[in-house]
Short mmCIF file of C-alpha atoms in Angstrom, two decimals:
data_model
loop_
_atom_site.label_atom_id
_atom_site.label_comp_id
_atom_site.label_asym_id
_atom_site.label_seq_id
_atom_site.Cartn_x
_atom_site.Cartn_y
_atom_site.Cartn_z
CA MET A 28 85.50 129.14 113.26
CA ILE A 29 87.80 129.19 116.51
CA GLU A 30 86.57 125.78 117.57
CA LEU A 31 87.63 124.42 114.08
CA THR A 32 91.33 125.66 114.71
CA THR A 33 91.38 123.43 117.81
CA ASN A 34 90.56 120.30 115.62
CA PHE A 35 94.02 120.48 114.29
CA ILE A 36 96.26 118.42 116.42
CA ASP A 37 99.82 119.16 117.66
CA LEU A 38 102.42 116.96 115.77
CA ASN A 39 105.47 115.69 117.23
CA TRP A 40 108.06 113.57 115.50
CA LEU A 41 106.68 110.30 116.57
CA ASN A 42 103.43 111.39 114.98
CA VAL A 43 105.05 112.49 111.93
CA MET A 44 106.80 109.44 111.52
CA TYR A 45 103.82 107.34 112.30
CA LEU A 46 101.79 109.17 109.81
CA PHE A 47 104.38 108.61 107.04
CA PHE A 48 104.63 104.94 107.72
CA VAL A 49 100.87 104.65 107.59
CA GLY A 50 100.73 106.69 104.45
CA LEU A 51 103.42 104.26 102.87
CA VAL A 52 101.54 101.43 103.76
CA GLY A 53 98.19 102.79 102.72
CA GLY A 54 99.69 103.99 99.30
CA LEU A 55 100.98 100.48 98.65
CA VAL A 56 97.74 98.97 98.99
CA SER A 57 95.79 101.64 97.18
CA GLY A 58 98.13 101.58 94.14
CA PHE A 59 97.59 97.68 94.31
CA ILE A 60 93.82 97.50 94.71
CA GLY A 61 92.60 101.06 93.60
CA SER A 62 90.71 102.20 96.62
CA GLY A 63 92.06 105.12 98.38
CA GLY A 64 93.89 103.13 101.00
CA ALA A 65 91.95 105.57 103.39
CA PHE A 66 90.30 102.47 105.30
CA VAL A 67 93.81 102.24 107.01
CA LEU A 68 94.65 106.09 106.62
CA THR A 69 91.40 107.43 108.36
CA PRO A 70 91.45 104.95 111.45
CA GLY A 71 95.22 105.45 111.52
CA MET A 72 94.54 109.30 111.87
CA MET A 73 91.84 108.71 114.31
CA SER A 74 94.07 106.67 116.55
CA ILE A 75 96.58 109.36 117.03
CA GLY A 76 93.53 111.64 118.24
CA VAL A 77 92.57 113.27 114.96
CA PRO A 78 88.65 114.00 115.12
CA GLY A 79 86.83 111.86 112.52
CA LEU A 80 85.67 114.72 110.35
CA VAL A 81 89.31 116.09 110.15
CA ALA A 82 90.72 112.75 109.38
CA VAL A 83 88.01 112.18 106.42
CA ALA A 84 88.76 115.56 105.10
CA SER A 85 92.57 115.66 105.49
CA ASN A 86 92.68 112.16 103.81
CA MET A 87 90.53 113.42 100.92
CA CYS A 88 92.91 116.04 100.28
CA HIS A 89 95.78 113.84 100.04
CA LYS A 90 93.92 111.31 97.99
CA PHE A 91 93.16 113.19 94.73
CA PRO A 92 96.74 114.03 93.88
CA LYS A 93 97.87 110.41 94.76
CA ALA A 94 94.95 109.07 92.63
CA LEU A 95 95.96 111.06 89.73
CA VAL A 96 99.69 110.03 90.07
CA GLY A 97 98.57 106.39 90.37
CA ALA A 98 96.05 106.44 87.46
CA ILE A 99 98.93 107.87 85.18
CA LYS A 100 101.21 105.14 86.22
CA ARG A 101 98.65 102.44 85.39
CA ALA A 102 97.38 103.95 82.33
CA LYS A 103 100.80 103.35 81.13
CA PHE A 104 100.24 99.59 81.65
CA GLY A 105 96.77 99.89 79.77
CA GLN A 106 94.70 99.27 82.68
CA VAL A 107 92.59 102.35 83.00
CA ASP A 108 89.22 102.79 81.34
CA VAL A 109 89.27 106.79 81.42
CA LYS A 110 85.65 107.00 79.90
CA LEU A 111 84.23 104.88 82.48
CA GLY A 112 86.25 106.68 85.39
CA LEU A 113 84.88 109.95 84.18
CA VAL A 114 81.15 108.87 83.78
CA MET A 115 81.11 107.08 87.21
CA GLY A 116 83.15 110.14 88.51
CA ALA A 117 80.42 112.52 87.52
CA SER A 118 77.76 110.84 89.71
CA ALA A 119 80.19 110.23 92.52
CA GLU A 120 80.42 113.98 92.94
CA ALA A 121 76.84 114.19 93.65
CA GLY A 122 77.40 111.39 96.16
CA VAL A 123 80.26 113.18 97.65
CA LEU A 124 78.32 116.42 98.27
CA PHE A 125 75.46 114.67 99.50
CA GLY A 126 77.67 112.53 102.06
CA ALA A 127 79.53 115.62 103.12
CA HIS A 128 76.39 117.31 103.90
CA ILE A 129 75.31 114.32 106.29
CA GLN A 130 78.72 114.43 107.97
CA GLU A 131 78.66 117.96 108.80
CA TYR A 132 75.06 117.54 110.03
CA ILE A 133 75.94 114.69 112.52
CA LYS A 134 79.02 116.75 113.61
CA LYS A 135 76.88 119.65 114.53
CA THR A 136 74.25 117.70 116.31
CA PHE A 137 76.31 114.95 118.08
CA GLY A 138 79.73 116.40 118.12
CA ASP A 139 82.93 114.61 117.62
CA ALA A 140 81.80 111.37 119.50
CA GLY A 141 78.70 110.97 117.12
CA SER A 142 80.89 111.83 114.21
CA ASN A 143 83.32 109.20 115.16
CA LEU A 144 80.46 106.57 115.87
CA TYR A 145 79.05 107.15 112.38
CA VAL A 146 82.28 106.84 110.69
CA SER A 147 83.09 103.64 112.45
CA VAL A 148 79.61 101.85 111.94
CA ALA A 149 79.84 102.75 108.43
CA PHE A 150 83.06 101.01 108.26
CA VAL A 151 81.86 97.88 109.80
CA ILE A 152 78.67 97.49 107.76
CA VAL A 153 80.41 98.19 104.58
CA LEU A 154 83.71 96.22 105.08
CA GLY A 155 81.40 93.42 106.47
CA ILE A 156 79.33 92.97 103.40
CA VAL A 157 81.83 93.77 100.78
CA GLY A 158 84.84 92.03 102.36
CA SER A 159 83.04 88.67 102.83
CA TYR A 160 81.70 88.72 99.39
CA VAL A 161 85.16 89.95 97.61
CA LEU A 162 86.89 87.06 99.75
CA LEU A 163 84.50 84.27 98.55
CA ASP A 164 84.75 85.46 94.98
CA ALA A 165 88.53 85.62 95.34
CA LEU A 166 88.75 82.04 96.39
CA LYS A 167 86.41 80.96 93.66
CA THR A 168 88.54 82.81 91.00
CA LYS A 169 91.78 81.46 92.25
CA ASP A 170 90.46 77.70 91.47
CA ASP A 171 89.33 78.99 87.96
CA SER A 172 92.60 80.96 87.11
CA GLN A 173 94.68 77.87 88.21
CA ALA A 174 92.53 76.11 85.82
CA ASN A 175 93.36 78.76 83.33
CA LYS A 176 89.66 79.65 82.87
CA PRO A 177 89.03 83.18 81.88
CA GLU A 178 87.37 85.40 84.49
CA LYS A 179 83.71 84.84 84.87
CA ILE A 180 81.19 87.84 84.44
CA THR A 181 78.45 87.80 86.96
CA LYS A 182 74.72 87.19 85.85
CA ILE A 183 73.76 90.90 86.80
CA ALA A 184 76.70 92.08 84.73
CA LYS A 185 75.46 90.12 81.64
CA TRP A 186 71.86 91.44 82.01
CA ILE A 187 73.04 95.14 82.46
CA GLN A 188 75.38 94.55 79.15
CA SER A 189 72.17 93.04 77.42
CA VAL A 190 69.73 96.11 78.14
CA ASN A 191 69.41 98.56 75.50
CA ILE A 192 68.22 102.08 76.32
CA PRO A 193 68.48 104.01 73.04
CA GLY A 194 70.32 107.49 73.37
CA THR A 195 71.98 106.25 76.49
CA MET A 196 74.56 103.56 75.22
CA VAL A 197 78.04 104.17 75.85
CA TYR A 198 80.94 101.70 74.79
CA PHE A 199 83.42 101.15 77.55
CA LYS A 200 86.86 99.47 76.74
CA SER A 201 87.08 97.79 80.23
CA LEU A 202 83.81 95.93 79.67
CA ASN A 203 84.20 95.42 75.88
CA ALA A 204 80.55 96.19 75.66
CA LYS A 205 78.06 98.76 75.28
CA ILE A 206 75.97 99.80 78.60
CA SER A 207 73.41 102.27 79.19
CA PHE A 208 75.33 105.04 81.25
CA LEU A 209 72.15 105.32 83.48
CA PHE A 210 73.30 102.02 85.30
CA THR A 211 76.44 103.85 86.38
CA ILE A 212 74.80 106.63 88.09
CA PRO A 213 73.43 104.98 91.40
CA LEU A 214 76.73 102.86 91.43
CA GLY A 215 78.64 106.28 91.32
CA PHE A 216 76.54 107.95 93.78
CA ALA A 217 76.80 105.30 96.28
CA THR A 218 80.69 105.15 95.84
CA GLY A 219 80.89 109.07 96.25
CA MET A 220 78.64 108.88 99.40
CA LEU A 221 80.84 106.43 100.96
CA ALA A 222 84.05 108.32 100.03
CA ALA A 223 82.59 111.41 101.76
CA THR A 224 81.69 109.33 104.74
CA ILE A 225 84.63 107.10 105.43
CA ALA A 226 86.94 108.50 102.49
CA VAL A 227 86.89 105.03 100.89
CA GLY A 228 84.58 104.95 98.06
CA GLY A 229 86.50 102.21 96.14
CA PHE A 230 85.16 99.65 98.63
CA LEU A 231 81.87 100.20 96.53
CA GLY A 232 83.17 101.43 93.38
CA VAL A 233 85.73 98.71 92.63
CA PRO A 234 83.34 95.69 93.48
CA ALA A 235 80.47 97.47 91.65
CA MET A 236 82.59 97.72 88.33
CA MET A 237 83.81 94.16 88.82
CA TYR A 238 80.51 92.43 89.74
CA ILE A 239 77.65 94.71 88.49
CA LEU A 240 79.26 96.16 85.33
CA GLY A 241 81.43 93.28 84.52
CA ALA A 242 85.00 94.89 84.31
CA PRO A 243 88.09 92.55 85.08
CA ALA A 244 89.55 93.39 88.64
CA LEU A 245 92.83 94.75 87.18
CA MET A 246 90.88 97.39 85.03
CA ALA A 247 88.17 98.15 87.85
CA SER A 248 91.00 98.74 90.40
CA ALA A 249 92.88 101.18 88.10
CA THR A 250 89.71 102.92 86.79
CA GLU A 251 88.82 103.65 90.53
CA LEU A 252 91.85 105.72 90.51
CA VAL A 253 90.18 107.93 87.97
CA ILE A 254 86.96 108.31 90.09
CA ALA A 255 88.89 108.85 93.03
CA PHE A 256 90.54 111.90 91.46
CA VAL A 257 87.56 113.47 90.20
CA MET A 258 85.49 113.17 93.48
CA GLY A 259 88.46 113.80 95.73
CA LEU A 260 89.19 116.90 94.13
CA VAL A 261 85.54 118.30 94.60
CA GLY A 262 85.17 116.73 97.84
CA SER A 263 88.51 118.19 99.43
CA PHE A 264 87.25 121.62 98.26
CA LYS A 265 84.11 121.26 99.84
CA TYR A 266 85.56 120.23 103.36
CA ALA A 267 88.31 122.86 102.92
CA MET A 268 85.62 125.37 102.56
CA GLY A 269 84.59 124.32 105.99
CA GLY A 270 87.89 124.63 107.36
CA PHE A 271 88.28 120.86 108.06
CA VAL A 272 91.48 120.16 105.82
CA ASP A 273 94.49 119.90 108.03
CA ILE A 274 96.93 120.24 105.14
CA ARG A 275 100.01 119.25 107.40
CA LEU A 276 98.35 115.76 108.04
CA ALA A 277 97.33 115.40 104.17
CA MET A 278 101.01 116.28 103.14
CA ILE A 279 102.74 113.88 105.50
CA ILE A 280 100.60 111.22 104.33
CA LEU A 281 100.97 112.15 100.74
CA ALA A 282 104.89 111.89 101.38
CA GLY A 283 104.76 108.22 102.25
CA SER A 284 101.83 107.40 100.05
CA LEU A 285 103.38 108.26 96.83
CA PHE A 286 106.28 105.81 97.45
CA GLY A 287 103.83 103.35 98.00
CA VAL A 288 101.35 104.05 95.30
CA GLN A 289 104.04 103.77 92.53
CA LEU A 290 105.06 100.41 94.17
CA GLY A 291 101.76 98.92 94.40
CA ALA A 292 100.99 99.95 90.80
CA ILE A 293 104.25 98.20 89.75
CA GLY A 294 103.20 95.28 91.70
CA THR A 295 100.01 94.71 89.88
CA THR A 296 101.76 93.94 86.68
CA TYR A 297 103.16 90.89 88.50
CA VAL A 298 100.06 89.26 89.62
CA LYS A 299 97.01 87.59 88.55
CA ASP A 300 93.34 88.99 89.21
CA TYR A 301 92.74 86.92 91.96
CA MET A 302 95.38 88.06 94.20
CA ILE A 303 94.22 91.84 93.91
CA LYS A 304 90.84 90.31 95.39
CA ILE A 305 92.39 88.40 98.16
CA VAL A 306 94.60 91.36 99.23
CA MET A 307 91.55 93.54 99.07
CA SER A 308 89.30 91.40 101.16
CA VAL A 309 91.82 90.30 103.82
CA ILE A 310 92.61 93.99 104.63
CA MET A 311 88.99 94.91 104.56
CA LEU A 312 88.06 92.29 106.98
CA VAL A 313 90.99 93.00 109.60
CA VAL A 314 90.22 96.70 109.76
CA LEU A 315 86.66 95.71 110.19
CA VAL A 316 87.52 94.18 113.48
CA SER A 317 89.71 97.03 114.39
CA ARG A 318 86.89 99.64 113.91
CA GLY A 319 84.35 97.55 115.51
CA LEU A 320 86.26 97.29 118.75
CA MET A 321 85.91 101.11 119.10
CA ILE A 322 82.17 101.31 118.57
CA PRO A 323 81.41 100.36 122.36
CA VAL A 324 83.75 103.30 123.43
CA TYR A 325 81.92 105.96 121.16
CA LEU A 326 78.60 104.67 122.33
CA SER A 327 79.41 105.08 125.85
CA GLN A 328 80.95 108.75 125.15
CA LEU A 329 77.59 109.49 123.66
CA GLY A 330 75.74 108.00 126.72
CA VAL A 331 74.06 105.50 124.68
CA ILE A 332 75.33 102.63 126.96
CA SER A 333 76.60 102.87 130.47
CA PRO A 334 80.15 104.31 130.87
CA LEU A 335 83.01 101.84 130.32
CA SER A 336 85.66 101.62 132.84
CA GLU A 337 88.89 103.53 132.10
CA MET A 338 90.72 100.09 131.94
CA THR A 339 88.21 98.71 129.28
CA VAL A 340 88.43 101.74 127.14
CA LYS A 341 92.20 101.48 127.26
CA ILE A 342 92.23 97.61 126.42
CA LEU A 343 89.83 98.20 123.54
CA LYS A 344 91.78 101.28 122.10
CA SER A 345 94.95 99.45 122.25
CA SER A 346 93.72 96.20 120.87
CA SER A 347 92.01 98.24 118.08
CA PHE A 348 95.10 99.95 117.21
CA ILE A 349 97.44 96.70 117.06
CA ILE A 350 94.82 95.03 114.88
CA MET A 351 95.13 98.00 112.65
CA VAL A 352 98.96 97.82 112.41
CA ALA A 353 98.41 94.22 111.72
CA ALA A 354 96.01 94.83 108.88
CA LEU A 355 98.73 97.24 107.49
CA LEU A 356 101.53 94.89 107.56
CA THR A 357 99.55 91.99 106.46
CA GLY A 358 98.58 93.73 103.36
CA ALA A 359 102.13 95.33 102.61
CA LEU A 360 103.87 91.66 103.18
CA ILE A 361 101.43 90.17 100.71
CA ILE A 362 102.05 93.00 98.21
CA CYS A 363 105.78 93.05 98.67
CA SER A 364 106.24 89.33 98.36
CA ALA A 365 104.31 89.16 95.16
CA LEU A 366 106.37 92.02 93.75
CA TYR A 367 109.64 90.36 95.08
CA LYS A 368 108.73 87.04 93.38
CA GLY A 369 107.61 88.52 90.20
CA LEU A 370 110.79 90.73 90.08
CA ARG A 371 113.17 87.60 90.73
CA GLU A 372 111.43 85.32 88.36
CA GLU A 373 111.45 88.16 85.49
CA ARG A 374 115.22 88.52 86.23
CA LYS A 375 115.75 84.64 86.24
CA LEU A 376 113.80 84.51 82.98
CA ARG A 377 115.77 87.32 81.26
CA ARG A 378 119.05 85.64 82.47
CA LEU A 379 117.84 82.25 80.90
CA VAL A 380 116.85 83.89 77.66
CA GLU A 381 120.27 85.85 77.33
CA LEU A 382 122.38 82.68 78.24
CA PRO A 383 121.14 79.89 76.35
CA SER A 384 120.04 81.79 73.22
CA SER A 385 123.68 81.95 72.15
CA ASP A 386 124.17 78.05 72.51
CA THR A 387 120.91 76.91 70.85
CA VAL A 388 121.30 79.07 67.73
CA LYS A 389 123.87 77.22 66.01
CA MET B 3 123.06 101.97 82.86
CA SER B 4 122.70 105.47 81.46
CA LYS B 5 119.15 105.17 82.14
CA ARG B 6 119.82 104.63 85.65
CA LYS B 7 122.04 107.66 85.93
CA LYS B 8 119.66 109.79 84.52
CA SER B 9 117.23 108.66 86.85
CA PHE B 10 119.56 109.35 89.81
CA VAL B 11 119.96 113.06 88.67
CA ARG B 12 116.40 113.27 88.56
CA VAL B 13 115.79 111.96 91.97
CA LEU B 14 118.18 114.54 93.24
CA PHE B 15 116.42 117.20 91.32
CA PHE B 16 112.88 116.46 92.39
CA GLY B 17 114.08 115.38 95.82
CA ALA B 18 115.72 118.85 96.55
CA ILE B 19 112.17 120.71 95.39
CA THR B 20 110.27 118.08 97.55
CA GLY B 21 112.68 118.86 100.54
CA ILE B 22 112.07 122.46 100.13
CA LEU B 23 108.44 122.32 99.88
CA TYR B 24 108.13 120.35 103.05
CA ALA B 25 110.31 122.55 104.88
CA GLY B 26 108.42 125.52 103.79
CA LEU B 27 105.18 123.84 105.20
CA PHE B 28 106.48 123.07 108.65
CA PHE B 29 108.50 126.18 109.29
CA ASN B 30 105.47 128.25 108.63
CA GLU B 31 103.04 125.78 110.52
CA PRO B 32 101.12 128.63 112.34
CA ILE B 33 100.25 130.41 109.21
CA ILE B 34 99.65 127.42 107.35
CA ASN B 35 96.95 126.23 109.93
CA ALA B 36 95.41 129.46 110.07
CA LEU B 37 94.77 129.55 106.11
CA CYS B 38 93.41 126.04 106.26
CA ALA B 39 91.04 126.64 109.24
CA ARG B 40 89.68 129.67 107.65
CA GLY B 41 87.36 127.96 105.12
CA GLY B 42 85.34 129.63 102.32
CA LEU B 43 87.37 130.63 99.30
CA TYR B 44 90.45 129.86 101.28
CA ALA B 45 89.84 126.33 100.40
CA LEU B 46 91.73 126.92 97.34
CA PHE B 47 95.04 126.97 99.31
CA PRO B 48 95.25 123.39 100.64
CA VAL B 49 93.97 122.00 97.23
CA ALA B 50 96.49 123.96 95.28
CA THR B 51 99.07 122.95 97.83
CA ALA B 52 98.35 119.23 97.33
CA PHE B 53 98.73 119.57 93.65
CA VAL B 54 102.14 121.47 93.82
CA PHE B 55 103.40 118.78 96.29
CA SER B 56 102.01 115.77 94.45
CA PHE B 57 103.84 116.87 91.23
CA ALA B 58 107.05 117.42 92.75
CA HIS B 59 106.75 114.38 95.06
CA GLY B 60 105.38 112.33 92.72
CA ASN B 61 108.05 112.64 90.21
CA PHE B 62 110.42 112.21 92.89
CA THR B 63 109.03 108.93 94.11
CA ASN B 64 108.82 107.61 90.33
CA TYR B 65 112.35 108.35 89.53
CA PHE B 66 113.50 106.61 93.14
CA TRP B 67 112.09 103.35 92.36
CA GLN B 68 113.53 103.55 88.67
CA ALA B 69 116.99 104.22 90.06
CA LEU B 70 116.68 101.25 92.63
CA GLY B 71 115.77 99.09 89.49
CA VAL B 72 111.86 98.54 90.72
CA GLU B 73 109.99 98.58 87.53
CA ALA B 74 107.02 97.03 85.91
CA LYS B 75 106.92 93.82 84.44
CA LYS B 76 108.34 93.87 80.85
CA GLY B 77 105.61 93.91 78.21
CA ALA B 78 103.18 95.30 80.72
CA GLU B 79 104.03 98.87 79.50
CA LYS B 80 102.42 99.79 76.38
CA THR B 81 104.45 102.80 75.19
CA LEU B 82 103.31 104.75 72.05
CA ARG B 83 106.84 104.13 70.77
CA ASP B 84 106.38 100.35 70.64
CA ARG B 85 103.01 100.12 68.64
CA PRO B 86 104.21 101.27 65.09
CA VAL B 87 107.11 99.12 65.11
CA GLU B 88 104.73 96.00 65.72
CA ARG B 89 102.51 97.14 63.00
CA LYS B 90 105.00 97.59 60.51
CA GLU B 91 106.40 94.17 60.88
CA ILE B 92 103.08 92.49 60.35
CA ARG B 93 102.44 94.54 57.13
CA THR B 94 105.60 93.45 55.68
CA GLN B 95 104.76 89.67 56.74
CA LEU B 96 101.69 90.15 54.85
CA ARG B 97 102.83 91.37 51.74
CA ALA B 98 105.45 88.66 51.38
#
């Protein structure tokens, strides 16, 4: 237990401001695309020296109340499928508990470097696969939505919606169909396990709801907030029981992130579905590069590869950090410009409606 | 305009509560760190803290953007108030 206390880093003003900013942008992104935004927050915390496990745990503790606030906001826009969120959330719980167990085991056996390596490798693999798939799909849907075609449902989603297993069929409003809840179990479990590993279950949950179950991107990203709340609550409790939650870190991030999550949620009402996919994939792929650069550092710390020179470690660390910041800013910029454009057009439209109406109605 | 004024008062109210909460957190840092690192049933402490902070701060940020005039696209918000009015209109049209 004494060793655990030393896991909490000392905070100075610079760190606090940095975390607030990271939280703001992370919240902005998560309000917009639905996943916890932790893919920027976890590495963000790790880059100022927070051990991987404490970063994941503290992140989760700020995530569930934030997800609740975001879900309530987006439910007002009619984008949340609460039933699907709760059903997926239940199996995600099991995934979280399993994933947290693995995390603790790795930390005990291989120490901080092992835990950091595990988190980073999981990031690279998941972001690589899901990020490129979502990007390809976003480019495809962009053409479709310009031609005003409705969003297509994938073949696998069509098949799942056609299977009838008596006694297990549930109607979900986001899918506008009845499906067997058995299909949601592995998806929820994988989402939860990933959430406990890298604190971003949404990277699996959102694409799974979109491509495997057939939910529209807007609703999938909003429903993910319900899943994030359910599993974040239990996950935080589990990590907190081990003494891994640094509440100071969690609350600083929450401070910035609640500003962001509200803004991100408002932003979704001004954009088309494909825009959410583009933002999601661009950020995923940039963060992948940032985390990938750190893998050799952790490998050398574990003695798997020959030790790197101090200079190389420094270069790798700073380029990873700079790329991370670039990912944050890119995402924030895309969302803010979409929001700005939307707000401006809306005001222009309102003015047009207000002014000429008095002239034309004669 | 009055809506904005209302939001502004609420921003101040929830802002003050949030400020007090954060001040409490950082002025009692050693105790709070000790409570968090303890584990076991003390896990309730960080979880409950997160709930309280998010309630105060969530309201603060909500009214903050509202006071600045950053709001969702009109028509996107489906409030319960809007629905019955729409239905009433349809019914009168049908009867006519």
